[in-house]
């Protein structure tokens, strides 16, 4: 990425930051401000597409830009929408877009796992908590953002700094396939000795032969089998912790008689 | 094919949006949703690096990240429910006393 392109990238990030600042909820209804924010944000996304399409030597893939634009737009809506339920719904759309991006990278198993775990399980948990705790009317703490200018500055300056540095990644000499353990393992199974110059080709071949799910499974239950066990323990600890946190201690003699459904939320508090 | 740094920049953008959301929003649930947004940016990054090095270890790490995200969602939402019981509101400013 040349210097000019890097500055253009910073400019686009600044435009995106201003767009997000305009779109953040600020109390009073201001449709023109939000519309301006929306237009500026869309302009920033399109500008990024044009920049990368123009700068990059490799031919751009339309799917990347399509799903990338969806991901950025839905992420901005998650952050700016005043109603948490809509934020959660936009987050589901974001997860689907990210899964598509992951799929474009050839990670099928992870894409499906993202949809099942994130969009399926985690977001349903969020929906439950929103139903438990969110009031129906629009609340002041939802429509009035806290320190929007400072937060947008922090977020977007960090983002632009990281992205500007990372843009040099193509110039960095990347050791491709220096320790592709899985490829070695796959080759030792078949008895073929990998030579150094053909390793990239071998990796590509074995990835098409084995399939992504098999490869991920071999990696997870090969070198990382202890980590898998630890992840299971972590989930168990999280489960016990969540139960212990939210449990209400109730002495046996104070247990009241059952309440009818109509009373809950009126005479009886929901918790 | 877009190179790895396209994905890395996209991941950085998602992460930054998550940071902004976490800092600006006052609703506890939306704050936790913003942390999940940051996780999405990290997933995009990990998969991009996995593709760049042509191994699947990055994808394996992303799966561990899913585990951590699930635990974080469970515990975090438990805490949100607890805080809501105490104050009857989801406003993070209600706990401003914890700033010290």
PDB file of C-alpha atoms in Angstrom, chain A residues 92 95-100 109-122, chain B residues 66:
ATOM      1  CA  UNK A  92     -27.642 -11.945  13.835  1.00  0.00           C
ATOM      2  CA  UNK A  95     -22.964 -13.078  12.250  1.00  0.00           C
ATOM      3  CA  UNK A  96     -24.384 -14.406   8.998  1.00  0.00           C
ATOM      4  CA  UNK A  97     -22.266 -11.940   6.995  1.00  0.00           C
ATOM      5  CA  UNK A  98     -19.145 -12.846   8.978  1.00  0.00           C
ATOM      6  CA  UNK A  99     -19.911 -16.531   8.441  1.00  0.00           C
ATOM      7  CA  UNK A 100     -20.079 -15.862   4.711  1.00  0.00           C
ATOM      8  CA  UNK A 109     -16.710 -25.777   9.654  1.00  0.00           C
ATOM      9  CA  UNK A 110     -16.093 -22.500  11.437  1.00  0.00           C
ATOM     10  CA  UNK A 111     -18.737 -20.739   9.330  1.00  0.00           C
ATOM     11  CA  UNK A 112     -21.417 -23.237  10.290  1.00  0.00           C
ATOM     12  CA  UNK A 113     -20.236 -23.256  13.910  1.00  0.00           C
ATOM     13  CA  UNK A 114     -20.496 -19.460  13.966  1.00  0.00           C
ATOM     14  CA  UNK A 115     -24.075 -19.534  12.745  1.00  0.00           C
ATOM     15  CA  UNK A 116     -25.109 -22.334  15.093  1.00  0.00           C
ATOM     16  CA  UNK A 117     -23.342 -21.063  18.213  1.00  0.00           C
ATOM     17  CA  UNK A 118     -23.567 -17.305  17.764  1.00  0.00           C
ATOM     18  CA  UNK A 119     -26.780 -16.741  15.869  1.00  0.00           C
ATOM     19  CA  UNK A 120     -28.381 -19.805  17.394  1.00  0.00           C
ATOM     20  CA  UNK A 121     -27.321 -20.070  21.003  1.00  0.00           C
ATOM     21  CA  UNK A 122     -25.673 -16.871  22.209  1.00  0.00           C
TER      22      UNK A 122
ATOM     23  CA  UNK B  66     -16.233 -19.300  20.353  1.00  0.00           C
TER      24      UNK B  66
END
